[in-house]
């Protein structure tokens, strides 16, 4: 997590909103991090609700106490809600409600995962379960530090339309250009 390089995290929300094209959008985001994806979604007047599903209760507490840079701003927005849960487990269960956008910003990439709960998530069977959480025309998005042809292939088995958007930016922390990747599907 970094507050100095946030362009691609914001792009996850803005690209998915643009791909959807609708209004009054209900957004679920897996992973709160420092809140930049959530803030980018809430900055759109097309978004009605954002629920963040965050595994670590302490990260939610940081936001509630204003420790993370955007915490206070997120917590006072009536459209924002943070829930402590494992997003991967939730997306494997039957949906309680459906969302217009489901955005995942948890792992470094589909091939560089941070925890065991995501080990099988990036395969067709789990993606098919995750797709059930989307409204018709809903968009599923995943942020990644790298390309993943194998994950793109799994998305193509599961969704009718798949886009892979490279996000080029200058990383001021390391002093060089970099590329992150957005996988968008519906």
mmCIF file of N, CA and C in Angstrom, residues 16-87:
data_model
loop_
_atom_site.group_PDB
_atom_site.id
_atom_site.type_symbol
_atom_site.label_atom_id
_atom_site.label_comp_id
_atom_site.label_asym_id
_atom_site.label_seq_id
_atom_site.Cartn_x
_atom_site.Cartn_y
_atom_site.Cartn_z
ATOM 1 N N UNK A 16 -13.823 0.761 -14.727
ATOM 2 C CA UNK A 16 -14.979 -0.132 -14.567
ATOM 3 C C UNK A 16 -16.290 0.646 -14.668
ATOM 4 N N UNK A 17 -16.341 1.825 -14.082
ATOM 5 C CA UNK A 17 -17.545 2.664 -14.170
ATOM 6 C C UNK A 17 -17.811 3.031 -15.623
ATOM 7 N N UNK A 18 -16.773 3.424 -16.336
ATOM 8 C CA UNK A 18 -16.930 3.778 -17.754
ATOM 9 C C UNK A 18 -17.378 2.576 -18.573
ATOM 10 N N UNK A 19 -16.814 1.405 -18.307
ATOM 11 C CA UNK A 19 -17.193 0.204 -19.050
ATOM 12 C C UNK A 19 -18.656 -0.144 -18.806
ATOM 13 N N UNK A 20 -19.120 0.037 -17.572
ATOM 14 C CA UNK A 20 -20.515 -0.279 -17.262
ATOM 15 C C UNK A 20 -21.458 0.653 -18.003
ATOM 16 N N UNK A 21 -21.213 1.943 -17.886
ATOM 17 C CA UNK A 21 -22.015 2.926 -18.597
ATOM 18 C C UNK A 21 -23.308 3.332 -17.916
ATOM 19 N N UNK A 22 -23.654 2.706 -16.807
ATOM 20 C CA UNK A 22 -24.927 2.997 -16.149
ATOM 21 C C UNK A 22 -24.813 4.048 -15.062
ATOM 22 N N UNK A 23 -25.923 4.227 -14.359
ATOM 23 C CA UNK A 23 -25.988 5.159 -13.238
ATOM 24 C C UNK A 23 -26.557 4.422 -12.032
ATOM 25 N N UNK A 24 -26.575 5.088 -10.888
ATOM 26 C CA UNK A 24 -27.086 4.510 -9.643
ATOM 27 C C UNK A 24 -26.376 3.187 -9.341
ATOM 28 N N UNK A 25 -25.063 3.177 -9.548
ATOM 29 C CA UNK A 25 -24.281 1.947 -9.465
ATOM 30 C C UNK A 25 -24.021 1.521 -8.026
ATOM 31 N N UNK A 26 -24.147 0.232 -7.807
ATOM 32 C CA UNK A 26 -23.815 -0.405 -6.541
ATOM 33 C C UNK A 26 -22.472 -1.106 -6.736
ATOM 34 N N UNK A 27 -21.476 -0.705 -5.944
ATOM 35 C CA UNK A 27 -20.103 -1.169 -6.137
ATOM 36 C C UNK A 27 -19.640 -1.946 -4.907
ATOM 37 N N UNK A 28 -19.062 -3.114 -5.140
ATOM 38 C CA UNK A 28 -18.378 -3.847 -4.083
ATOM 39 C C UNK A 28 -16.894 -3.861 -4.422
ATOM 40 N N UNK A 29 -16.072 -3.490 -3.446
ATOM 41 C CA UNK A 29 -14.626 -3.465 -3.635
ATOM 42 C C UNK A 29 -13.993 -4.412 -2.630
ATOM 43 N N UNK A 30 -13.209 -5.345 -3.130
ATOM 44 C CA UNK A 30 -12.447 -6.229 -2.269
ATOM 45 C C UNK A 30 -11.112 -5.595 -1.954
ATOM 46 N N UNK A 31 -10.932 -5.232 -0.691
ATOM 47 C CA UNK A 31 -9.699 -4.618 -0.231
ATOM 48 C C UNK A 31 -9.837 -3.117 -0.055
ATOM 49 N N UNK A 32 -9.666 -2.643 1.179
ATOM 50 C CA UNK A 32 -9.737 -1.201 1.443
ATOM 51 C C UNK A 32 -8.403 -0.525 1.162
ATOM 52 N N UNK A 33 -7.312 -1.168 1.564
ATOM 53 C CA UNK A 33 -6.014 -0.524 1.395
ATOM 54 C C UNK A 33 -6.021 0.855 2.023
ATOM 55 N N UNK A 34 -5.553 1.838 1.296
ATOM 56 C CA UNK A 34 -5.559 3.219 1.781
ATOM 57 C C UNK A 34 -6.769 4.000 1.284
ATOM 58 N N UNK A 35 -7.683 3.323 0.594
ATOM 59 C CA UNK A 35 -8.959 3.924 0.236
ATOM 60 C C UNK A 35 -9.034 4.601 -1.117
ATOM 61 N N UNK A 36 -7.996 4.520 -1.927
ATOM 62 C CA UNK A 36 -7.988 5.266 -3.188
ATOM 63 C C UNK A 36 -8.973 4.720 -4.223
ATOM 64 N N UNK A 37 -9.137 3.407 -4.299
ATOM 65 C CA UNK A 37 -10.121 2.846 -5.231
ATOM 66 C C UNK A 37 -11.524 3.253 -4.799
ATOM 67 N N UNK A 38 -11.791 3.177 -3.504
ATOM 68 C CA UNK A 38 -13.103 3.576 -2.980
ATOM 69 C C UNK A 38 -13.386 5.045 -3.253
ATOM 70 N N UNK A 39 -12.397 5.892 -2.998
ATOM 71 C CA UNK A 39 -12.573 7.333 -3.221
ATOM 72 C C UNK A 39 -12.837 7.631 -4.685
ATOM 73 N N UNK A 40 -12.118 6.949 -5.583
ATOM 74 C CA UNK A 40 -12.333 7.171 -7.017
ATOM 75 C C UNK A 40 -13.744 6.764 -7.416
ATOM 76 N N UNK A 41 -14.253 5.685 -6.846
ATOM 77 C CA UNK A 41 -15.635 5.282 -7.137
ATOM 78 C C UNK A 41 -16.612 6.320 -6.603
ATOM 79 N N UNK A 42 -16.403 6.765 -5.380
ATOM 80 C CA UNK A 42 -17.311 7.737 -4.769
ATOM 81 C C UNK A 42 -17.236 9.107 -5.435
ATOM 82 N N UNK A 43 -16.146 9.398 -6.108
ATOM 83 C CA UNK A 43 -16.028 10.665 -6.837
ATOM 84 C C UNK A 43 -16.950 10.716 -8.052
ATOM 85 N N UNK A 44 -17.447 9.568 -8.482
ATOM 86 C CA UNK A 44 -18.353 9.527 -9.632
ATOM 87 C C UNK A 44 -19.790 9.764 -9.177
ATOM 88 N N UNK A 45 -20.474 10.684 -9.847
ATOM 89 C CA UNK A 45 -21.885 10.911 -9.523
ATOM 90 C C UNK A 45 -22.765 9.768 -10.022
ATOM 91 N N UNK A 46 -22.177 8.814 -10.707
ATOM 92 C CA UNK A 46 -22.917 7.642 -11.189
ATOM 93 C C UNK A 46 -22.956 6.523 -10.152
ATOM 94 N N UNK A 47 -22.220 6.678 -9.050
ATOM 95 C CA UNK A 47 -22.138 5.644 -8.019
ATOM 96 C C UNK A 47 -23.060 5.998 -6.857
ATOM 97 N N UNK A 48 -23.950 5.051 -6.523
ATOM 98 C CA UNK A 48 -24.902 5.256 -5.431
ATOM 99 C C UNK A 48 -24.411 4.655 -4.116
ATOM 100 N N UNK A 49 -23.675 3.541 -4.189
ATOM 101 C CA UNK A 49 -23.241 2.837 -2.995
ATOM 102 C C UNK A 49 -21.892 2.168 -3.246
ATOM 103 N N UNK A 50 -21.044 2.174 -2.201
ATOM 104 C CA UNK A 50 -19.780 1.442 -2.230
ATOM 105 C C UNK A 50 -19.682 0.642 -0.939
ATOM 106 N N UNK A 51 -19.564 -0.663 -1.084
ATOM 107 C CA UNK A 51 -19.261 -1.514 0.062
ATOM 108 C C UNK A 51 -17.862 -2.071 -0.144
ATOM 109 N N UNK A 52 -16.997 -1.831 0.825
ATOM 110 C CA UNK A 52 -15.661 -2.407 0.804
ATOM 111 C C UNK A 52 -15.663 -3.626 1.707
ATOM 112 N N UNK A 53 -15.150 -4.721 1.193
ATOM 113 C CA UNK A 53 -14.997 -5.945 1.968
ATOM 114 C C UNK A 53 -13.510 -6.081 2.272
ATOM 115 N N UNK A 54 -13.160 -5.918 3.543
ATOM 116 C CA UNK A 54 -11.758 -5.905 3.980
ATOM 117 C C UNK A 54 -11.533 -7.028 4.987
ATOM 118 N N UNK A 55 -10.516 -7.825 4.747
ATOM 119 C CA UNK A 55 -10.207 -8.959 5.614
ATOM 120 C C UNK A 55 -9.731 -8.522 6.994
ATOM 121 N N UNK A 56 -8.911 -7.494 7.050
ATOM 122 C CA UNK A 56 -8.236 -7.104 8.289
ATOM 123 C C UNK A 56 -9.042 -6.020 9.011
ATOM 124 N N UNK A 57 -9.574 -6.380 10.164
ATOM 125 C CA UNK A 57 -10.380 -5.426 10.938
ATOM 126 C C UNK A 57 -9.579 -4.174 11.282
ATOM 127 N N UNK A 58 -8.277 -4.321 11.504
ATOM 128 C CA UNK A 58 -7.440 -3.174 11.840
ATOM 129 C C UNK A 58 -7.371 -2.135 10.739
ATOM 130 N N UNK A 59 -7.446 -2.559 9.484
ATOM 131 C CA UNK A 59 -7.428 -1.604 8.368
ATOM 132 C C UNK A 59 -8.710 -0.770 8.385
ATOM 133 N N UNK A 60 -9.835 -1.421 8.676
ATOM 134 C CA UNK A 60 -11.101 -0.677 8.799
ATOM 135 C C UNK A 60 -11.004 0.302 9.966
ATOM 136 N N UNK A 61 -10.432 -0.138 11.073
ATOM 137 C CA UNK A 61 -10.271 0.744 12.238
ATOM 138 C C UNK A 61 -9.391 1.942 11.894
ATOM 139 N N UNK A 62 -8.343 1.727 11.096
ATOM 140 C CA UNK A 62 -7.507 2.855 10.667
ATOM 141 C C UNK A 62 -8.343 3.880 9.919
ATOM 142 N N UNK A 63 -9.212 3.408 9.040
ATOM 143 C CA UNK A 63 -10.071 4.330 8.281
ATOM 144 C C UNK A 63 -11.024 5.054 9.223
ATOM 145 N N UNK A 64 -11.611 4.318 10.149
ATOM 146 C CA UNK A 64 -12.563 4.926 11.088
ATOM 147 C C UNK A 64 -11.905 5.987 11.957
ATOM 148 N N UNK A 65 -10.637 5.794 12.292
ATOM 149 C CA UNK A 65 -9.907 6.757 13.133
ATOM 150 C C UNK A 65 -9.186 7.819 12.323
ATOM 151 N N UNK A 66 -9.262 7.737 10.989
ATOM 152 C CA UNK A 66 -8.602 8.729 10.149
ATOM 153 C C UNK A 66 -7.107 8.523 10.012
ATOM 154 N N UNK A 67 -6.613 7.330 10.332
ATOM 155 C CA UNK A 67 -5.180 7.052 10.226
ATOM 156 C C UNK A 67 -4.754 6.954 8.764
ATOM 157 N N UNK A 68 -5.583 6.314 7.927
ATOM 158 C CA UNK A 68 -5.248 6.261 6.505
ATOM 159 C C UNK A 68 -5.619 7.601 5.875
ATOM 160 N N UNK A 69 -4.916 8.002 4.821
ATOM 161 C CA UNK A 69 -5.077 9.355 4.269
ATOM 162 C C UNK A 69 -6.516 9.752 3.945
ATOM 163 N N UNK A 70 -7.320 8.840 3.457
ATOM 164 C CA UNK A 70 -8.683 9.181 3.048
ATOM 165 C C UNK A 70 -9.738 8.693 4.032
ATOM 166 N N UNK A 71 -9.306 8.178 5.173
ATOM 167 C CA UNK A 71 -10.230 7.569 6.121
ATOM 168 C C UNK A 71 -11.392 8.452 6.528
ATOM 169 N N UNK A 72 -11.111 9.655 6.990
ATOM 170 C CA UNK A 72 -12.189 10.547 7.438
ATOM 171 C C UNK A 72 -13.162 10.855 6.312
ATOM 172 N N UNK A 73 -12.622 11.119 5.137
ATOM 173 C CA UNK A 73 -13.469 11.458 3.985
ATOM 174 C C UNK A 73 -14.380 10.292 3.602
ATOM 175 N N UNK A 74 -13.841 9.082 3.613
ATOM 176 C CA UNK A 74 -14.661 7.913 3.282
ATOM 177 C C UNK A 74 -15.746 7.691 4.327
ATOM 178 N N UNK A 75 -15.379 7.774 5.585
ATOM 179 C CA UNK A 75 -16.308 7.432 6.663
ATOM 180 C C UNK A 75 -17.487 8.399 6.785
ATOM 181 N N UNK A 76 -17.337 9.623 6.324
ATOM 182 C CA UNK A 76 -18.460 10.563 6.415
ATOM 183 C C UNK A 76 -19.356 10.520 5.185
ATOM 184 N N UNK A 77 -18.958 9.779 4.159
ATOM 185 C CA UNK A 77 -19.778 9.661 2.948
ATOM 186 C C UNK A 77 -20.860 8.617 3.202
ATOM 187 N N UNK A 78 -22.108 9.028 3.158
ATOM 188 C CA UNK A 78 -23.224 8.121 3.466
ATOM 189 C C UNK A 78 -23.339 6.966 2.475
ATOM 190 N N UNK A 79 -22.678 7.070 1.340
ATOM 191 C CA UNK A 79 -22.728 5.990 0.344
ATOM 192 C C UNK A 79 -21.703 4.901 0.625
ATOM 193 N N UNK A 80 -20.828 5.106 1.601
ATOM 194 C CA UNK A 80 -19.713 4.197 1.880
ATOM 195 C C UNK A 80 -19.995 3.320 3.090
ATOM 196 N N UNK A 81 -19.609 2.041 2.946
ATOM 197 C CA UNK A 81 -19.716 1.105 4.065
ATOM 198 C C UNK A 81 -18.539 0.142 3.981
ATOM 199 N N UNK A 82 -17.918 -0.131 5.114
ATOM 200 C CA UNK A 82 -16.825 -1.106 5.173
ATOM 201 C C UNK A 82 -17.281 -2.300 5.995
ATOM 202 N N UNK A 83 -17.040 -3.496 5.462
ATOM 203 C CA UNK A 83 -17.431 -4.744 6.103
ATOM 204 C C UNK A 83 -16.195 -5.606 6.279
ATOM 205 N N UNK A 84 -16.036 -6.188 7.475
ATOM 206 C CA UNK A 84 -14.909 -7.080 7.713
ATOM 207 C C UNK A 84 -15.303 -8.489 7.283
ATOM 208 N N UNK A 85 -14.626 -8.992 6.235
ATOM 209 C CA UNK A 85 -14.900 -10.326 5.696
ATOM 210 C C UNK A 85 -13.789 -10.648 4.695
ATOM 211 N N UNK A 86 -13.711 -11.891 4.313
ATOM 212 C CA UNK A 86 -12.786 -12.320 3.265
ATOM 213 C C UNK A 86 -13.526 -12.225 1.937
ATOM 214 N N UNK A 87 -13.117 -11.319 1.075
ATOM 215 C CA UNK A 87 -13.833 -11.093 -0.184
ATOM 216 C C UNK A 87 -13.840 -12.345 -1.049
#
